[in-house]
Short mmCIF file of C-alpha atoms and ligand atoms in Angstrom, two decimals:
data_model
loop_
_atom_site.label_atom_id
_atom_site.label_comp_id
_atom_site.label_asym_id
_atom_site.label_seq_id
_atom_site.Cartn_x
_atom_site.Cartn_y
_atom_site.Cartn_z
CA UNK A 1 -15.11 4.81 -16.14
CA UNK A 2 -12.33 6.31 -14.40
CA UNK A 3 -9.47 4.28 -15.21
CA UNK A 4 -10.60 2.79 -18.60
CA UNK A 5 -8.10 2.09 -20.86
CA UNK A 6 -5.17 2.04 -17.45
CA UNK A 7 -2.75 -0.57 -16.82
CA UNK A 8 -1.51 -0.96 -12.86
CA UNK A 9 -0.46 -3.52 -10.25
CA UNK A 10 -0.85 -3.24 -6.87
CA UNK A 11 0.90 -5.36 -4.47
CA UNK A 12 -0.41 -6.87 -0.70
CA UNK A 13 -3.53 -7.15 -2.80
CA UNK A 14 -5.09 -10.05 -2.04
CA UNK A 15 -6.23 -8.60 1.17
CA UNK A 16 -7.46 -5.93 2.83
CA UNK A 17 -7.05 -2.19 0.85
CA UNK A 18 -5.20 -3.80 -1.20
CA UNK A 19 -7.30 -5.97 -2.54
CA UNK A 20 -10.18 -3.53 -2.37
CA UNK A 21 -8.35 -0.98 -4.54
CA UNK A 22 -7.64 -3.92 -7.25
CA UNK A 23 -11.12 -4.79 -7.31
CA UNK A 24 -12.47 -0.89 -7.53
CA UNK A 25 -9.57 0.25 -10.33
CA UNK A 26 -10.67 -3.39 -12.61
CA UNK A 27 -14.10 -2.03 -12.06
CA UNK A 28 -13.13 1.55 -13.00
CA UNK A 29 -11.87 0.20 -16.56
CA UNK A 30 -8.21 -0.93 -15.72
CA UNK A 31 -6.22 -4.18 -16.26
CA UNK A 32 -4.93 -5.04 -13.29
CA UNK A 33 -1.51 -6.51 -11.95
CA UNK A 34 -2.38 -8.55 -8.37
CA UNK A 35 0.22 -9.34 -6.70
CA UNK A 36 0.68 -11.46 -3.13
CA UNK A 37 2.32 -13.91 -1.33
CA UNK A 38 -0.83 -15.64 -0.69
CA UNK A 39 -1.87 -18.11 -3.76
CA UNK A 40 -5.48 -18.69 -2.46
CA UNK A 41 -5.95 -14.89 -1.68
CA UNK A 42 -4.52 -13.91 -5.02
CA UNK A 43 -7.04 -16.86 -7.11
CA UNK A 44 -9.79 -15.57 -5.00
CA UNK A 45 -9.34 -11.46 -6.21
CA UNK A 46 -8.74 -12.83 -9.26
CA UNK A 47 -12.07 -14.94 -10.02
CA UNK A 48 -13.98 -11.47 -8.09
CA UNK A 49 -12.40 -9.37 -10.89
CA UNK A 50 -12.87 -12.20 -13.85
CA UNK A 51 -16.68 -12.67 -12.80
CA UNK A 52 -17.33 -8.91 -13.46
CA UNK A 53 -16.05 -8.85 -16.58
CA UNK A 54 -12.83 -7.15 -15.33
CA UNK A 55 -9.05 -7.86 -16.80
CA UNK A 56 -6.70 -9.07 -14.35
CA UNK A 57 -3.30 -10.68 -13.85
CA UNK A 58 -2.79 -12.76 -10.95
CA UNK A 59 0.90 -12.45 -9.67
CA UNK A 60 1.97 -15.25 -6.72
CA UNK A 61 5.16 -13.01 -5.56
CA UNK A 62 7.43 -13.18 -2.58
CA UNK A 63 8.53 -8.91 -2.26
CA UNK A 64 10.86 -9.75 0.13
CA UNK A 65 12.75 -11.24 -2.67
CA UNK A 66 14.54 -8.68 -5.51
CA UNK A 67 13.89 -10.54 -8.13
CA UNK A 68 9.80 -10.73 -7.43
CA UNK A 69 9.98 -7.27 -6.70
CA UNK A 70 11.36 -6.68 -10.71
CA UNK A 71 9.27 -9.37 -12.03
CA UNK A 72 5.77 -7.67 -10.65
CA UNK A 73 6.14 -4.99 -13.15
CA UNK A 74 7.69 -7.26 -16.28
CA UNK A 75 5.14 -9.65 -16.08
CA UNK A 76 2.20 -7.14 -15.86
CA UNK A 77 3.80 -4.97 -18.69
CA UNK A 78 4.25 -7.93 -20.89
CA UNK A 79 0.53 -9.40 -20.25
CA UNK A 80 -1.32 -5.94 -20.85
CA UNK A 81 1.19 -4.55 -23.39
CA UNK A 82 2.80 -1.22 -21.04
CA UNK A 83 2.24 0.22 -17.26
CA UNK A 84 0.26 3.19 -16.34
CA UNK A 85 0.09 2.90 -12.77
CA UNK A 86 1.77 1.07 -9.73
CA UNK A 87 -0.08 1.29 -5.76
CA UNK A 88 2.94 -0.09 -4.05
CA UNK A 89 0.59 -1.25 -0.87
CA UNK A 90 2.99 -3.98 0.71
CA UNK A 91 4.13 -3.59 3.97
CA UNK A 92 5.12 -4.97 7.25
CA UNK A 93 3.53 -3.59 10.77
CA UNK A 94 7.59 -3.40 12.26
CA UNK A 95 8.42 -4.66 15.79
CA UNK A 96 7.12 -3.37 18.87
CA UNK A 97 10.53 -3.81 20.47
CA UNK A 98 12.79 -1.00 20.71
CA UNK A 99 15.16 -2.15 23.70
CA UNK A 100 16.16 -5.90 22.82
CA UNK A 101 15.30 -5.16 19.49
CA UNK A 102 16.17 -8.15 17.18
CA UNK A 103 17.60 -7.04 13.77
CA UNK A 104 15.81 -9.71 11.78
CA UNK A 105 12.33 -7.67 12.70
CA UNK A 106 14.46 -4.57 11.35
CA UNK A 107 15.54 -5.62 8.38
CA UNK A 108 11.80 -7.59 7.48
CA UNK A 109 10.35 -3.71 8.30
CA UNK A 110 12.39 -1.98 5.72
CA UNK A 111 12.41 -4.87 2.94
CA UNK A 112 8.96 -4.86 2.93
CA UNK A 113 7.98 -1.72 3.52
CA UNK A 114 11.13 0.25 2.02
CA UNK A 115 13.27 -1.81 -0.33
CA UNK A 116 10.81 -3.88 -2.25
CA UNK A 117 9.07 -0.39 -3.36
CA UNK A 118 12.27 1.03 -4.43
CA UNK A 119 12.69 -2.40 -6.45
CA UNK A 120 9.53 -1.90 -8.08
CA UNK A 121 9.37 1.74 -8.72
CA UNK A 122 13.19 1.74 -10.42
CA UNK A 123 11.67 -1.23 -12.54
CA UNK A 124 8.14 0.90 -13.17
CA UNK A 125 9.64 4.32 -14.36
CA UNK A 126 11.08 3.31 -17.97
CA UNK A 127 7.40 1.72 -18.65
CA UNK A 128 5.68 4.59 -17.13
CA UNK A 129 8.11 6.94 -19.71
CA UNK A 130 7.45 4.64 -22.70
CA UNK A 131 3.38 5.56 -21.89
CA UNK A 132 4.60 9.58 -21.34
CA UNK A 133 3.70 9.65 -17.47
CA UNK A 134 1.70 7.50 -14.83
CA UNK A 135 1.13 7.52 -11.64
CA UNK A 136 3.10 6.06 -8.48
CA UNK A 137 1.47 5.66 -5.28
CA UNK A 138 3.03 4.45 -2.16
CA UNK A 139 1.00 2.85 1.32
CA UNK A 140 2.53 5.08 4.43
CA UNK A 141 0.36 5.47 7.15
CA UNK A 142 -0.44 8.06 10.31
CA UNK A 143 2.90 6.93 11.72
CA UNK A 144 4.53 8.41 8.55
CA UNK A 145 3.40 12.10 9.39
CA UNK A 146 3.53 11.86 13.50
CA UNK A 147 5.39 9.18 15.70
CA UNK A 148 4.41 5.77 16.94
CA UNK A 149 5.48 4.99 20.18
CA UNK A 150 4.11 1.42 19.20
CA UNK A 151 6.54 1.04 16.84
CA UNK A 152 9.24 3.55 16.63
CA UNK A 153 11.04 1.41 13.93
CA UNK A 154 7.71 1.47 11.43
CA UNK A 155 7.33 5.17 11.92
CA UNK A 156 10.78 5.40 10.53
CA UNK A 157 10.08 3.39 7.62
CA UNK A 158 6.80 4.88 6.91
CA UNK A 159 8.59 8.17 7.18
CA UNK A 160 10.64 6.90 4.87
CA UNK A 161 7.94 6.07 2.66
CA UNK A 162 7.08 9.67 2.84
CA UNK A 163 10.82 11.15 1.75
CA UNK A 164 10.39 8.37 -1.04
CA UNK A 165 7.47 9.98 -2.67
CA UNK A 166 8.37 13.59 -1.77
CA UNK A 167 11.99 13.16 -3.52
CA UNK A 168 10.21 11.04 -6.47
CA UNK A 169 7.72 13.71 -7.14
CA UNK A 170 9.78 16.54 -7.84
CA UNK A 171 12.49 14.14 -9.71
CA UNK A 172 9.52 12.88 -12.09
CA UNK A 173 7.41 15.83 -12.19
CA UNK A 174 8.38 17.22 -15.52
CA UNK A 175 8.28 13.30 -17.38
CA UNK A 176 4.35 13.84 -16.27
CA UNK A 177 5.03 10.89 -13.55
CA UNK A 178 3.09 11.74 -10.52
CA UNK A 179 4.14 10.23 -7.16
CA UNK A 180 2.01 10.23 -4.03
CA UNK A 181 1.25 8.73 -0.78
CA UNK A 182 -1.69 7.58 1.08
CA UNK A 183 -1.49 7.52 4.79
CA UNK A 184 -4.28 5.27 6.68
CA UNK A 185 -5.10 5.47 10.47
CA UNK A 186 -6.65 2.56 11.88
CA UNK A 187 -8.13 0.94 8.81
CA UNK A 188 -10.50 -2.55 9.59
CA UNK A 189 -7.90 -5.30 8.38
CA UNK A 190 -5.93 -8.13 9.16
CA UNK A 191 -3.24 -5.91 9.71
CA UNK A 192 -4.74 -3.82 12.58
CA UNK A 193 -5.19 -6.78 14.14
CA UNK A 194 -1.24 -7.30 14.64
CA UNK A 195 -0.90 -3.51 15.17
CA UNK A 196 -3.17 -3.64 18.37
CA UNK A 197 -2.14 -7.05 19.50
CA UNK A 198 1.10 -5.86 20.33
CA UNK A 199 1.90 -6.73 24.13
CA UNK A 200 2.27 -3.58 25.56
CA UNK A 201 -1.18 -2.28 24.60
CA UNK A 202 -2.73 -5.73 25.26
CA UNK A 203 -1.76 -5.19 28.82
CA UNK A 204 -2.44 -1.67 29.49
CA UNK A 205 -6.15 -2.12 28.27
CA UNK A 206 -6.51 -5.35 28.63
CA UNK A 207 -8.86 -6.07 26.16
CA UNK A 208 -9.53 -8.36 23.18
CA UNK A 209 -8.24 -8.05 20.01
CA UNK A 210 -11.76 -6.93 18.69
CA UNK A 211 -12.25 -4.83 21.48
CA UNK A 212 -8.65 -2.76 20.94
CA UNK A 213 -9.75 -2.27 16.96
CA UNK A 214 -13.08 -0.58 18.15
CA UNK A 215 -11.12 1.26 21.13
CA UNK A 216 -8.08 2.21 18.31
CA UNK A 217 -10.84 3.30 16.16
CA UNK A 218 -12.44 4.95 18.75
CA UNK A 219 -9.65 7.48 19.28
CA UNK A 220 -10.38 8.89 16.35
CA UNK A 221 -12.39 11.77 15.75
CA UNK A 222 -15.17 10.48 13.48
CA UNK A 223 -14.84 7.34 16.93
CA UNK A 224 -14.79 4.26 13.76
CA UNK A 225 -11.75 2.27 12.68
CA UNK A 226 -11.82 3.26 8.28
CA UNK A 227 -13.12 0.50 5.80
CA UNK A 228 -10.69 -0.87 3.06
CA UNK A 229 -12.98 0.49 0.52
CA UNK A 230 -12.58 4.22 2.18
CA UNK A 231 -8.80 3.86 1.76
CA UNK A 232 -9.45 2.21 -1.99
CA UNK A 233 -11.15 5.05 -3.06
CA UNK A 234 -8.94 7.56 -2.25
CA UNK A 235 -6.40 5.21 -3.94
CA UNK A 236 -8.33 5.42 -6.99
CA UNK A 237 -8.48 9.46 -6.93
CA UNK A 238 -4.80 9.66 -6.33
CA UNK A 239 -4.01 7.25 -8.97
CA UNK A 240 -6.58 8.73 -11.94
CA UNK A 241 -6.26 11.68 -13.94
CA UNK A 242 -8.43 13.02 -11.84
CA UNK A 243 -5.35 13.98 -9.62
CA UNK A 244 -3.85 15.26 -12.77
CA UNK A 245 -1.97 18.38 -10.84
CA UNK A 246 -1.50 16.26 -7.55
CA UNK A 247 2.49 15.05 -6.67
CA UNK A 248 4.25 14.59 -3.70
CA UNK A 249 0.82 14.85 -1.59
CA UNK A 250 0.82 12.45 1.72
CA UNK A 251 -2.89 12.12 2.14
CA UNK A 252 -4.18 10.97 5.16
CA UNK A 253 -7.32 8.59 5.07
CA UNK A 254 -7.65 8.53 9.09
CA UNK A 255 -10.95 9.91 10.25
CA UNK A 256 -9.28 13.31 11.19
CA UNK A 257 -6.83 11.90 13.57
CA UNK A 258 -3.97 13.77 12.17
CA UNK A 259 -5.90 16.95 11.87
N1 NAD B 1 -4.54 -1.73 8.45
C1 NAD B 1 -4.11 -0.62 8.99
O1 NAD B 1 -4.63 -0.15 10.01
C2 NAD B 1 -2.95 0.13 8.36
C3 NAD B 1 -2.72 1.45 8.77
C4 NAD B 1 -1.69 2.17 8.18
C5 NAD B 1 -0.93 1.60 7.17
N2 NAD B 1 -1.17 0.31 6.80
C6 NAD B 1 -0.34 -0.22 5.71
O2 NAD B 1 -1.18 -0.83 4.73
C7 NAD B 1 -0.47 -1.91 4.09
C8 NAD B 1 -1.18 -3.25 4.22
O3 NAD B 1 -2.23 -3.12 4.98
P1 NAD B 1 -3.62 -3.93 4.95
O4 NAD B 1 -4.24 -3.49 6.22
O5 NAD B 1 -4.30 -3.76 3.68
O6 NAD B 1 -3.06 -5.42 5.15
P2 NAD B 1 -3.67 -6.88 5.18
O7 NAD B 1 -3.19 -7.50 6.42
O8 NAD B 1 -5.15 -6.87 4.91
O9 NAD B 1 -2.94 -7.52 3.91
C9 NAD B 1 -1.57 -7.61 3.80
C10 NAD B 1 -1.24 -8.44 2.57
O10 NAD B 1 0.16 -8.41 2.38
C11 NAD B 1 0.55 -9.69 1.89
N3 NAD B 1 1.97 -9.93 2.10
C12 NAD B 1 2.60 -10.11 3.29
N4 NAD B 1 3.90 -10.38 3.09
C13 NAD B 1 4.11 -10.34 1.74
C14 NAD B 1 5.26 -10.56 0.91
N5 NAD B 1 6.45 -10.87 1.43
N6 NAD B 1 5.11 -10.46 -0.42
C15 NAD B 1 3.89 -10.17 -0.98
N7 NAD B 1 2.78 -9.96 -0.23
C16 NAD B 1 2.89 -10.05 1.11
C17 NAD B 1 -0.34 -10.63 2.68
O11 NAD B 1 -0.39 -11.93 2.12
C18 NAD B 1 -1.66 -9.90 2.70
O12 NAD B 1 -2.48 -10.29 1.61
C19 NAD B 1 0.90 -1.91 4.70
O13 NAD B 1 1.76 -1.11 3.94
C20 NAD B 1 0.64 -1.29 6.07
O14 NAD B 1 1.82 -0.79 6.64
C21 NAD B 1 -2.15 -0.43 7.37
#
């Protein structure tokens, strides 16, 4: 197994990647820290993981709150008895608006996708120092490396995300704390589903909102919006000791389309 004996959380995991990668690192051999808003979601990866003989904490947390971001990491610690890993996966898709933009969308983009991480990670490093190293990994996306005009305001966050990790890295490098980032293109979700319902491609193409996630995933060289488990599983290498001389990487998971 490659995570036996590994204790991690990842947040935004009772859906999507997230939820994929909690599922694949519990079956790898890890106890596992879920964390979401969603109660139902969070019960659901929960019993998945329980039924195959996995160990798993269910955490109901609100990470646009301080205090939930801190608690994540307590709570999982205290359950499992120390903290190996964290795949800080939350994040919020940013407003479309740049002229008119309302401040409230501004300030939900870089809580969710910006503060709440630095929450968690400042709460994460004395447990991952107690263990002599771990492993931080941090959700960017395409629009971390190369601008959205979708959303200029969640390219800067997610670029952002990406001077997070770098600076982290070489900070933590000699404590044996490795810090990445994974960077997904159009990966199929929920969350691509707000990404290409966004009014101003809605009424250039004027298609669906099934039809834009084939047509976004089209655009990419290997033509196929990814699969949560494709972004999961380079989530697990990044995260393992596999990756054991791997820090301050931004991998993209994106079918070529930053190549
Ligand atoms: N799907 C894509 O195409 C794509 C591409 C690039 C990057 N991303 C990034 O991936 C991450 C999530 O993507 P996904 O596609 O797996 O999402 P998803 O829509 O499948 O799941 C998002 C999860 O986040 C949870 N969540 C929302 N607000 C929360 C809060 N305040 N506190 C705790 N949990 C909360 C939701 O309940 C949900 O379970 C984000 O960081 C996003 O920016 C997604």
């Amino acid at each position: 197994m490659r995570m036996a004996n590994k204790i991690g959380i990842v947040t935004a995991a009772a859906s999507g990647m997230g939820r994929a990668g909690a599922i694949r690192f519990a079956r790898e051999g890890a106890a596992v820290g879920v964390v979401d808003i969603d109660p139902a979601g969070v019960e659901a990866v929960v019993a998945e993981i329980t039924k195959a003989g996995g160990r798993v904490k269910g955490i109901v947390a609100d990470l646009t709150k301080d205090a939930d971001s801190k608690r994540v990491v307590t709570e999982t610690a205290k359950q499992f008895g120390g903290l190996d890993f964290v795949w800080n996966h939350v994040g919020h898709p940013g407003p479309a608006a740049m002229e008119g933009l309302d401040m409230k969308d501004w300030d939900q983009a870089v809580d969710l996708n910006l503060r709440t991480v630095v929450i968690t990670t400042e709460a994460a490093l004395p447990e991952l120092r107690a263990r002599g190293g771990g492993s931080l990994l941090y959700t960017a996306s395409t629009s971390g490396i190369h601008g959205s005009q979708f959303s200029p305001v969640y390219s800067a966050v997610k670029h952002g995300v990406v001077g997070l990790v770098r600076g982290l890295a070489k900070r933590y490098a000699k404590e044996k704390i490795r810090v990445n980032a994974i960077c997904p293109g159009p990966i199929d979700t929920p969350m691509l589903r707000v990404f290409v319902a966004r009014p101003d491609q809605q009424s250039t193409l004027g298609m669906d909102k099934e039809e834009l996630v084939r047509s976004r995933g089209g655009q990419t060289p290997m033509g196929r919006p990814g699969k949560a488990e494709e972004v999961a599983n380079a989530a697990l290498f990044l995260l393992s000791d596999e990756a054991s001389f791997i820090t301050g990487a931004a991998l993209p998971v994106d079918g070529g389309a930053t190549a």
